[in-house]
Coordinates of C-alpha atoms and ligand atoms in Angstrom, one line a residue:
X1 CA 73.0 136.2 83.4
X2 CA 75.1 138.5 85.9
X3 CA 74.1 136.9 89.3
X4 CA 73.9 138.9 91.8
X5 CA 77.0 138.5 94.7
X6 CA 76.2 137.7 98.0
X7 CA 79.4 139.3 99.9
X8 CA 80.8 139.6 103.8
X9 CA 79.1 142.0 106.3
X10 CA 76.8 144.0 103.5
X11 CA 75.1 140.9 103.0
X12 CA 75.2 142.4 99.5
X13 CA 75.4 142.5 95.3
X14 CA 78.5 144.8 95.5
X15 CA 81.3 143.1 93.0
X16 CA 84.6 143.7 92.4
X17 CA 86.5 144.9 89.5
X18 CA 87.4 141.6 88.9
X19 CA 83.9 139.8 89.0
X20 CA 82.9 142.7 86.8
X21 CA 85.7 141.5 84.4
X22 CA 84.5 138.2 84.0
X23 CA 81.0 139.1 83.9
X24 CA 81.8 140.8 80.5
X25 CA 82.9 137.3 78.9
X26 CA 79.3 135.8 79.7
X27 CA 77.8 138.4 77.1
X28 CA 77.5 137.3 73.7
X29 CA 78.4 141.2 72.4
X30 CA 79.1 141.8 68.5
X31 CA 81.9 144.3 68.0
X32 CA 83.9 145.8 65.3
X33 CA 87.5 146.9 65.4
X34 CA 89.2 148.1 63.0
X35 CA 87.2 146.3 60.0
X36 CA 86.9 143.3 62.1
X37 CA 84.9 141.5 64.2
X38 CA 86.0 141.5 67.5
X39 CA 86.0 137.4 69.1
X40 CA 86.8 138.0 72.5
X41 CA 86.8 142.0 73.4
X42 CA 87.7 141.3 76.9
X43 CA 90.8 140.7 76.2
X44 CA 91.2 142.9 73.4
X45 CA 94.7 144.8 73.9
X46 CA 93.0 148.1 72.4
X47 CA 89.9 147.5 74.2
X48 CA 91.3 146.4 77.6
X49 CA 92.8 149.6 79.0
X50 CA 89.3 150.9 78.7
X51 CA 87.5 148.2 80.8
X52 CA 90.4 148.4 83.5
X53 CA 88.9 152.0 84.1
X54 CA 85.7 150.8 84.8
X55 CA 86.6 147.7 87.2
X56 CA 87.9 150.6 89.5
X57 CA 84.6 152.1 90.1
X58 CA 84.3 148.6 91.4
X59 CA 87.0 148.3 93.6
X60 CA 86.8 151.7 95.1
X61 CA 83.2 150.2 96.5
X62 CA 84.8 147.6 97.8
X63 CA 87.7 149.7 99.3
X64 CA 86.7 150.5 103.2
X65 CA 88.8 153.6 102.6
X66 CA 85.9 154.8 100.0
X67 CA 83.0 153.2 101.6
X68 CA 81.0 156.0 102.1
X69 CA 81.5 157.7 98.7
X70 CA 81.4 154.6 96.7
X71 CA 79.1 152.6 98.4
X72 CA 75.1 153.6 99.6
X73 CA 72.3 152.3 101.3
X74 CA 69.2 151.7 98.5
X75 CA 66.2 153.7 98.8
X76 CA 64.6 150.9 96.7
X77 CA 66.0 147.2 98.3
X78 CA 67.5 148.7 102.1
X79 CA 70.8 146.8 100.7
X80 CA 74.2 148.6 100.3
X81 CA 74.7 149.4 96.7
X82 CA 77.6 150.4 94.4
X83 CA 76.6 154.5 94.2
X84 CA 77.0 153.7 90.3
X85 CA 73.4 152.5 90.7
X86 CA 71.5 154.5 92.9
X87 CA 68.8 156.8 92.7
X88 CA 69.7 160.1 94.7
X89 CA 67.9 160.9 98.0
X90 CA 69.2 164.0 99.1
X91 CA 71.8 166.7 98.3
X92 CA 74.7 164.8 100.1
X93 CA 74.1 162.0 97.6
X94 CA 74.8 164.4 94.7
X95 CA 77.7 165.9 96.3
X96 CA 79.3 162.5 96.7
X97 CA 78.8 161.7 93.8
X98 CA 81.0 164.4 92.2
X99 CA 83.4 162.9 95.0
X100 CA 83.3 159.9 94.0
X101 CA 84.0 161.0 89.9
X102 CA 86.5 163.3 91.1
X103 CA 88.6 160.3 92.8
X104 CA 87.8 158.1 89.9
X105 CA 89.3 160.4 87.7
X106 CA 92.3 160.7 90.2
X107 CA 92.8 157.2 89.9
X108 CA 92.8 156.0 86.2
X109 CA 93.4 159.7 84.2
X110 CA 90.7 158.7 82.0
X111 CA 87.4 158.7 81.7
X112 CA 85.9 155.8 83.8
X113 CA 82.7 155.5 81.5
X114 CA 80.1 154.4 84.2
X115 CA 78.5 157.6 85.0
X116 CA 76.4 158.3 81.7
X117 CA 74.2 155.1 83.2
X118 CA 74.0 156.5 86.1
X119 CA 72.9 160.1 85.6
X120 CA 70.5 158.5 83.0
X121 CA 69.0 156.4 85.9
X122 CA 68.3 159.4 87.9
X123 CA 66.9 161.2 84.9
X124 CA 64.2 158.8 84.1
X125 CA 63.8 158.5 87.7
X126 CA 62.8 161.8 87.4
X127 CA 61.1 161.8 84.0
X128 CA 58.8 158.6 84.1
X129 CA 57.2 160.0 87.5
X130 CA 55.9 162.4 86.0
X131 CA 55.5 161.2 83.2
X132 CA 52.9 158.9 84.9
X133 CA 50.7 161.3 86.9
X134 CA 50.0 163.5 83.2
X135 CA 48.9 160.4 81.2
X136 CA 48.3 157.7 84.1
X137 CA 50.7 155.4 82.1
X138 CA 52.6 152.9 84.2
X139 CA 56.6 153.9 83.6
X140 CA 58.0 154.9 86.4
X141 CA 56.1 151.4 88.3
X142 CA 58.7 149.6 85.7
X143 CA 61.4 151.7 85.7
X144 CA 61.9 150.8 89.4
X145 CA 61.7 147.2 89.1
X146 CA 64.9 148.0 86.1
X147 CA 66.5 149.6 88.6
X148 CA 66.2 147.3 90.9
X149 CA 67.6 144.8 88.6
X150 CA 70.6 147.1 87.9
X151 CA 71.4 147.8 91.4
X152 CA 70.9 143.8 92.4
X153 CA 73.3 142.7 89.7
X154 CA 75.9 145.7 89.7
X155 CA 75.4 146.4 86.3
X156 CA 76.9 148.9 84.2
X157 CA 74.8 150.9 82.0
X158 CA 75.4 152.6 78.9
X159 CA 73.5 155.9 78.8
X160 CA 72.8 156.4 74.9
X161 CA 71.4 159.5 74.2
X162 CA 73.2 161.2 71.1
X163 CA 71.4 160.5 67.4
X164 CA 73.6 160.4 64.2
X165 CA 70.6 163.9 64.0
X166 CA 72.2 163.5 59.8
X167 CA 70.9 167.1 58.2
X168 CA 70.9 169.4 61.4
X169 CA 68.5 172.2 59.9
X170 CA 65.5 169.1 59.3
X171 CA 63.7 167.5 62.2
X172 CA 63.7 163.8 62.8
X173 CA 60.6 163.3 60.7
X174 CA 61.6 165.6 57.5
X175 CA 65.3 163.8 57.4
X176 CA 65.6 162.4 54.0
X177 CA 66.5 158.9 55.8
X178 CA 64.1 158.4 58.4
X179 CA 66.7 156.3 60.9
X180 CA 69.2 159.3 61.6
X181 CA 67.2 159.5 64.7
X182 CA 66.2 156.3 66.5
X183 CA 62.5 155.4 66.4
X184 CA 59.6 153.0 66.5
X185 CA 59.3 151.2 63.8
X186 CA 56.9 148.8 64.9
X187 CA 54.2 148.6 68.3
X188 CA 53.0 145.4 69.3
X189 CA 50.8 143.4 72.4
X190 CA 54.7 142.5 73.8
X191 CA 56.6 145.8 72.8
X192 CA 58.2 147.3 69.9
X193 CA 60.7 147.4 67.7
X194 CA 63.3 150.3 67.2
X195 CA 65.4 151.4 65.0
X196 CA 68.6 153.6 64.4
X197 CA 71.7 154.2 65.9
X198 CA 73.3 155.6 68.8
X199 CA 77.0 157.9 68.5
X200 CA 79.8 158.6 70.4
X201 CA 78.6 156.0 73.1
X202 CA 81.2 156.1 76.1
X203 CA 82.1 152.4 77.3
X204 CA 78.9 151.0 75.2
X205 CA 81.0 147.7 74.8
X206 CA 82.3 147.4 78.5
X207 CA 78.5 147.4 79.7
X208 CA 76.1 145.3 80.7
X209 CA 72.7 147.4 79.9
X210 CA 72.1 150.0 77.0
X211 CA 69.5 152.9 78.2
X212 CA 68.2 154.3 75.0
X213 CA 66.9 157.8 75.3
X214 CA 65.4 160.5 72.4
X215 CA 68.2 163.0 71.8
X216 CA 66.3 166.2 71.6
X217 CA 62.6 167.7 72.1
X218 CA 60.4 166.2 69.9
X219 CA 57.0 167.2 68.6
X220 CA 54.1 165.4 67.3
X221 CA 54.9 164.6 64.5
X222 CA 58.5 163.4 65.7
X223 CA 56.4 161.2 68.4
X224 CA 57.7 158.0 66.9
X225 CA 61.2 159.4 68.2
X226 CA 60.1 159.9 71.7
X227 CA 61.3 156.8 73.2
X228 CA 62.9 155.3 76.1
X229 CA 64.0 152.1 77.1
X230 CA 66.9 149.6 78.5
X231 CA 68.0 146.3 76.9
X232 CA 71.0 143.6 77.6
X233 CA 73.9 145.3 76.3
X234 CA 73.9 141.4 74.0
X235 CA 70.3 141.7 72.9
X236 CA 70.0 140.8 69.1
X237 CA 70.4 143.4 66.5
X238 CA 72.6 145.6 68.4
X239 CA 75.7 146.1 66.4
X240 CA 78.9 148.3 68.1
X241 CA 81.3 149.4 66.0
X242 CA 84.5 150.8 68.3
X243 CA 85.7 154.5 67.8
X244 CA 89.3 154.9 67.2
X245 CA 91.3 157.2 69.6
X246 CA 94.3 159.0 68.9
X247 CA 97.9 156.9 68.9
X248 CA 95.4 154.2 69.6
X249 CA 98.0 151.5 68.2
X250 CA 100.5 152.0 70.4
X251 CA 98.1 149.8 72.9
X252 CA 99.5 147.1 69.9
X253 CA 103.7 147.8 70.2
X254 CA 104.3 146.3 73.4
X255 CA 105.2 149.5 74.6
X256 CA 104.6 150.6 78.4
X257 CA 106.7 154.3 77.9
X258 CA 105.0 155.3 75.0
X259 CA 101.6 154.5 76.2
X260 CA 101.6 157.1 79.3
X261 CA 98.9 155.7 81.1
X262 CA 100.5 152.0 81.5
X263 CA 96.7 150.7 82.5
X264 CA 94.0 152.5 81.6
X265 CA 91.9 154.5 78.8
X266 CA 88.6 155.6 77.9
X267 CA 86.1 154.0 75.2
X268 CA 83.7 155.7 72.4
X269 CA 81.7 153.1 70.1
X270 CA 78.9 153.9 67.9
X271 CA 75.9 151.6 68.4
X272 CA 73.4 150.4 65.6
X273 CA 70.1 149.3 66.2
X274 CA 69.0 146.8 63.6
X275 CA 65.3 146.3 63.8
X276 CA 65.8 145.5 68.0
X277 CA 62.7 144.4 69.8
X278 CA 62.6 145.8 73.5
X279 CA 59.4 144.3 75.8
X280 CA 57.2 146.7 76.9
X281 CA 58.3 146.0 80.7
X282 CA 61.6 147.2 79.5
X283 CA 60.1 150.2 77.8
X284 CA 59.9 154.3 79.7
X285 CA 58.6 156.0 76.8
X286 CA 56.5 155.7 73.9
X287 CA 55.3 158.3 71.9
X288 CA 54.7 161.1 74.8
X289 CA 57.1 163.9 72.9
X290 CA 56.4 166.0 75.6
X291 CA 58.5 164.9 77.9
X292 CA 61.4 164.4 75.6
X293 CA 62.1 167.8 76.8
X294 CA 62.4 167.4 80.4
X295 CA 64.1 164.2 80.2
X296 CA 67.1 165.7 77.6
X297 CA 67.1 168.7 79.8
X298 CA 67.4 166.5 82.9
X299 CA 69.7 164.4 82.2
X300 CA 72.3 166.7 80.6
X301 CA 71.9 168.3 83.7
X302 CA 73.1 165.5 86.0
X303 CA 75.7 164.8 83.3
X304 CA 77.1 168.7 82.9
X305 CA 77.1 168.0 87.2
X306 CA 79.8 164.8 86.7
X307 CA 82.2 166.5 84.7
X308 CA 82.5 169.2 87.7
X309 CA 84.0 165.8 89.6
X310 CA 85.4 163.4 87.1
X311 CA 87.2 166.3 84.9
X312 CA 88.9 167.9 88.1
X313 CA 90.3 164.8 88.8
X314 CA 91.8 164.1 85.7
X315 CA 92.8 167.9 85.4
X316 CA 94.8 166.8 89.2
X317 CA 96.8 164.1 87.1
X318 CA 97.5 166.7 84.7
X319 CA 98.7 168.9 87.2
X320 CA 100.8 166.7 88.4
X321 CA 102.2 165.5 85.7
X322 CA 103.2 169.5 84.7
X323 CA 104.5 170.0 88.7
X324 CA 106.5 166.8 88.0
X325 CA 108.2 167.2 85.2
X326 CA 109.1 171.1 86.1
X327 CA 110.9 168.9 88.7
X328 CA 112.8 166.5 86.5
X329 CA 113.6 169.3 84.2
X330 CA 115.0 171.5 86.6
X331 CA 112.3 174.3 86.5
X332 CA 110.2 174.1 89.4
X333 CA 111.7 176.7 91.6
X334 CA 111.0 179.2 88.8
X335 CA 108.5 181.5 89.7
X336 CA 106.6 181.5 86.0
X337 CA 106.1 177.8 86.6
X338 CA 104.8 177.9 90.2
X339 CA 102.6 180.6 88.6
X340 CA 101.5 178.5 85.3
X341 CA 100.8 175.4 88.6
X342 CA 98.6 177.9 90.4
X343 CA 96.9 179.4 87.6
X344 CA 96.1 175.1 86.4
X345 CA 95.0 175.0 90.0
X346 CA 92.7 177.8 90.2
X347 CA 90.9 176.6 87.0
X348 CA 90.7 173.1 88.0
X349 CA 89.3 173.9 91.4
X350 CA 87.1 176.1 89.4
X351 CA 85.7 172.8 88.0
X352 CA 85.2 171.1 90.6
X353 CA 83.6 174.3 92.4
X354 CA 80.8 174.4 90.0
X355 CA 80.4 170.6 90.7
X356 CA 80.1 171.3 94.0
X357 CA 77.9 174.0 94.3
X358 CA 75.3 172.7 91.8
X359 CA 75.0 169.7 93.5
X360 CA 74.6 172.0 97.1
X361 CA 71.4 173.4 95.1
X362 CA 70.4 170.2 94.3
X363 CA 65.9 170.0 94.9
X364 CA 63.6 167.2 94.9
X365 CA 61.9 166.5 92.4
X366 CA 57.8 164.9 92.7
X367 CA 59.3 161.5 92.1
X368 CA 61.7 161.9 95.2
X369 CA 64.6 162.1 93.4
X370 CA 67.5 165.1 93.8
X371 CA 68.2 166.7 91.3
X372 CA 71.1 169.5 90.9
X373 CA 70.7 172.8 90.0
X374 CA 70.2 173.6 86.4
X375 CA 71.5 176.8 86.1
X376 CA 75.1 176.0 87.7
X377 CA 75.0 172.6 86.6
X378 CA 75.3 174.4 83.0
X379 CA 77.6 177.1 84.1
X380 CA 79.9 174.2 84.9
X381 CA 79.9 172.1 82.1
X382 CA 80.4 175.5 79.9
X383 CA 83.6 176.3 82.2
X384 CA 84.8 172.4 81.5
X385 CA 84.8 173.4 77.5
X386 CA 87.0 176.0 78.3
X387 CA 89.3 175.3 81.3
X388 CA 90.8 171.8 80.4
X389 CA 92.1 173.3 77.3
X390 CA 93.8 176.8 79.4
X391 CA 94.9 173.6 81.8
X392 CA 96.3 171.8 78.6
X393 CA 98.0 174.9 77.2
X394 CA 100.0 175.5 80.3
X395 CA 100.9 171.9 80.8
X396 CA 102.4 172.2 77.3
X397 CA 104.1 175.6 78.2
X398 CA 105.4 173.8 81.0
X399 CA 106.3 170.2 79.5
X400 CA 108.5 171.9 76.6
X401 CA 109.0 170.8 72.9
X402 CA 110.1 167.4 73.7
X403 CA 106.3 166.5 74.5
X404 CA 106.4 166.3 70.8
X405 CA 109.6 165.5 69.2
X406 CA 110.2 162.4 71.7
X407 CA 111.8 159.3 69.9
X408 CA 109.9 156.2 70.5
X409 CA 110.3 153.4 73.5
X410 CA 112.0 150.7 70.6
X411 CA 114.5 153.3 70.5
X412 CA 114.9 153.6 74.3
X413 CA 115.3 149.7 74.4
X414 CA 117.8 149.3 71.2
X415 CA 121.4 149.5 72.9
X416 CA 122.6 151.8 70.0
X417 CA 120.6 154.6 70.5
X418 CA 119.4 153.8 74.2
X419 CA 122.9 155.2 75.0
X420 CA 122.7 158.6 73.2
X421 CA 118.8 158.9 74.6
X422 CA 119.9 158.4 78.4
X423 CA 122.3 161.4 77.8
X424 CA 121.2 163.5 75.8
X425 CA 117.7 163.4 77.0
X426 CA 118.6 163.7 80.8
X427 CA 117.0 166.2 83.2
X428 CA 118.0 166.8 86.5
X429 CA 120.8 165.0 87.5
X430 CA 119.4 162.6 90.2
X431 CA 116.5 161.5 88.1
X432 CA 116.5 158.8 85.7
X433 CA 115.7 159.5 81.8
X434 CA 113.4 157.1 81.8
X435 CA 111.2 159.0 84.4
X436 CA 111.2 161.9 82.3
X437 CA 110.0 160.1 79.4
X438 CA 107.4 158.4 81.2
X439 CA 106.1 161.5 82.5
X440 CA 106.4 163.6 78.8
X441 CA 104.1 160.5 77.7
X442 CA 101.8 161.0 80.8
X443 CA 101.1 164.7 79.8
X444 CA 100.8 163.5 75.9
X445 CA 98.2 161.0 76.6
X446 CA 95.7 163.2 78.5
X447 CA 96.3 165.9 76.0
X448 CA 96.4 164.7 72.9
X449 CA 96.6 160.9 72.7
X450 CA 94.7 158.2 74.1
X451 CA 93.2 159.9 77.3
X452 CA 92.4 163.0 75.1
X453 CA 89.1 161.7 74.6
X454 CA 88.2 162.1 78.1
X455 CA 90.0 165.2 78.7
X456 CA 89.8 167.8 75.6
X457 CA 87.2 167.2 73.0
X458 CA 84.8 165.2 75.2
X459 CA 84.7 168.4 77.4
X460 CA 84.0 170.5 74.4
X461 CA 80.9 168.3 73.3
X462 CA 80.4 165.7 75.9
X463 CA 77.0 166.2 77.7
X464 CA 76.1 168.7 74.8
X465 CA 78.5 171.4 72.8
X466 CA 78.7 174.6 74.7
X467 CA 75.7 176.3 72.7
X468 CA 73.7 173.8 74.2
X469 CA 74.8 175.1 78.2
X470 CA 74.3 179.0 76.9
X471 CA 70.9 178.2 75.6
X472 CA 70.3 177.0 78.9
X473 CA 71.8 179.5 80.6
X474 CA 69.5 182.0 79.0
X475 CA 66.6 179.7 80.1
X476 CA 67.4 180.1 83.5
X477 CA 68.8 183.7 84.5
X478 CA 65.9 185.3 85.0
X479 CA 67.0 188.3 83.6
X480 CA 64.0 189.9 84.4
X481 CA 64.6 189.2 88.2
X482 CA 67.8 191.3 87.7
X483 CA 66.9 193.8 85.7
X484 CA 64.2 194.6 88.3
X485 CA 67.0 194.6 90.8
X486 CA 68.9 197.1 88.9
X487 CA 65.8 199.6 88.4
X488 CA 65.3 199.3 92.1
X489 CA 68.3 200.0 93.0
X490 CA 68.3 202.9 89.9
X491 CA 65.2 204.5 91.7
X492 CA 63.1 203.7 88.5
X493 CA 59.5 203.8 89.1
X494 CA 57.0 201.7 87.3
X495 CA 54.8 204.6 86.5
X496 CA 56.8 207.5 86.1
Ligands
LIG501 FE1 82.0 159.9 83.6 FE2 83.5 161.9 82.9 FE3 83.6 159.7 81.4 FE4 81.4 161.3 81.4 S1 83.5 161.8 80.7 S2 81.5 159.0 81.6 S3 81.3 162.0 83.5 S4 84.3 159.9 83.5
LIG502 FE1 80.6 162.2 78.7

């Protein structure tokens, strides 16, 4: 399956979007749409727009223009790698990769769905190191040969992370259904067998590999949930049933208006694990609950990192979407508008700030591997559950009630009504009504239609729901550090 490319100068395994494409028809994947099993997803007109996103963070590798933010040399093989798949050396690394997200997000308006595997790579690059040198176990040894594999073949990974967690107040062990969180159900000489089911899985069914980790810290009597491991995204017993999105059927009208995006979207499928055996060289944890901690904690810290870069560029779409149609309805010279555009601006470079900065802080970790800063890496996911939705609010200020109350495409292409619609729906004088529909849609997709997903509620609970970044946050302001400072500072003396 998936071999690997040999390509040009690089001498390389780099593919194109494309290749990556057609790759996806050799797996033998079974999905579910809308009560049905799906018989060729690829070219699935609801699931399509979805895998378009992904085949750019192919092209933009093979784009000289992006060569050094989408492409890297491998720590691992020497060979130039898609930065999809590599294992960060250095702080430059992390701060291209927030590039990188940012220009993805640029590009498609959506969420592009490749970077969970990737931030789940570095985390159990991380986490299986050390891992290793407490029990003297041999994870990390064959984790690198996986990732080896991954960055040889180009593969997308899914990064699945979230349980179903069923009752939130019980622990994995005490639920009354022992699968709400995935577990070992059997242990064997070759491997073992799991169980369970993985949620809100972002482009699960456009990848090639599924990276299982444990959702939360587990204790000892949870150690049957403390697992890790990576199988073919085709490997028996895995079951994916697709998440609907909103105004998902329009994808099914013929419609190009009415879509907004005209090529791309994002993708959410739950994933079941029906008794699915995983060989043991495929396996990074087993039992060890303590280090389910630092492995949740780390990689919801490379992930909290991406959305400083993949949610500013979709919040630049946004933007301009608001600055254009302020244009087409004859506003933009107002100075409320130019106002509402700087204040979208300010927030949005906020974003990508925070990216920026925790990835500047980034350390190395005993395994080798970067890692961002913890503390800012939460302080910017917590901003991105906050500042998409101000950016939203003032792109609806600025868009106007039509956003809303806009008659469909068929209506725009019946002759009867196209008429009255050209008039009466007319902007500016020199621009056509058709742009300014377009461009309503464009603003209703990443707000509350199809790209919502990426863009609102995956900011709210993507990479963990804010309580999860304030929890952290507490963990790591050393308030005690600056309560001394204020003492000092106070003249308050120990002893006195
Ligand atoms: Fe990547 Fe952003 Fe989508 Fe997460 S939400 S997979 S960080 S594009
Ligand atoms: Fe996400």
């Amino acid at each position: 399956m998936h071999a690997s490319n040999c390509r040009g100068d690089f001498g390389l395994v780099i593919k194109t979007g494309d290749e990556y494409i057609e790759s996806l028809r050799e797996r033998k994947i079974k999905v579910y749409l809308f009560g049905e099993k799906v018989k060729n997803p690829v070219d699935h007109p609801i699931i399509r727009p979805s895998i378009n996103s992904v085949a750019v963070t192919y092209d933009v590798a093979n784009d000289p223009k992006y060569e050094e933010l989408a492409t890297v040399t491998s720590n691992l093989t020497g060979e130039k790698v898609n930065r999809f798949t590599h294992i960060h050396q250095n702080t430059y690394d992390l701060v291209k990769k927030v590039k990188l997200l940012r220009l993805l997000g640029q590009k498609t308006g959506v969420c592009f769905q490749r970077c969970v595997g990737m931030d789940s790579l570095n985390a159990l690059s991380c986490v299986t190191f050390e891992l290793d040198q407490k029990f003297g176990t041999e994870y990390y040894k064959r984790f690198t040969e996986y990732v080896k594999h991954v960055q040889g073949n180009d593969l997308v990974c899914c990064g699945a992370m979230t349980d179903p967690k069923g009752d939130r107040s019980l622990r994995p062990s005490q639920q009354a259904d022992p699968d709400l969180y995935l577990r070992i159900v059997e242990q064997g000489d070759n491997g073992i067998v799991v169980r369970g089911s993985k949620v809100h899985q972002t482009g699960a069914v456009n990848s090639h590999e599924v990276i299982v980790m444990p959702t939360r810290t587990m204790r000892e009597e949870d150690k049957d949930y403390a697992v890790s491991f990576a199988i073919p995204a085709d490997t028996e017993g895995l079951i994916y049933i697709y998440g609907r999105q909103s105004c998902d059927l329009r994808k099914l009208e013929d419609s190009e208006i009415d879509l907004g995006n005209v090529r791309y979207s994002g993708q959410e499928a739950m994933i079941v694990l029906d008794d699915v055996f995983v060989p043991w060289e495929r396996v990074f944890m087993a039992g060890e609950h303590e280090f389910t901690w630092p492995l949740v904690n780390t990689f919801s810290a490379y992930h909290r990192q991406s959305y400083g870069g993949c949610k500013a560029g979709v919040g630049d779409v946004l933007i301009g979407a608001a600055a254009t149609i302020a244009e087409y309805n004859g506003v933009a010279k107002a100075s409320h508008i130019r106002d509402k555009i700087i204040e979208m601006n300010h927030l949005n470079e906020t974003i990508y700030s925070c990216g920026i900065a925790c990835s500047a802080e980034g350390h190395q970790t005993p395994s080798g591997t970067y890692l961002v800063d913890i503390l800012l890496s939460n302080i910017c996911k917590l901003n991105v559950t906050r500042f998409p939705y101000e950016i939203a609010r003032l792109a609806e200020d600025i868009a106007g009630g039509l956003l809303v109350t806009l008659p469909s495409e068929k209506d725009f292409k019946n002759p009867e009504t196209r008429k009255h619609l050209d008039r009466y729906l007319k902007g500016v004088r020199t621009v056509p009504t058709k742009h300014r529909l377009r461009m309503l849609r464009l603003i209703e997709n990443i707000i509350m239609g199809l790209g919502a997903v990426g863009y609102r509620v995956e900011s709210m609970h993507g990479a963990g729901s804010p309580q999860a970044q304030r929890i952290m946050i507490e963990r790591e302001e050393d308030i005690e550090f600056k309560k001394n400072l204020a003492k000092s500072i106070a003249g308050i003396k120990r002893n006195e």
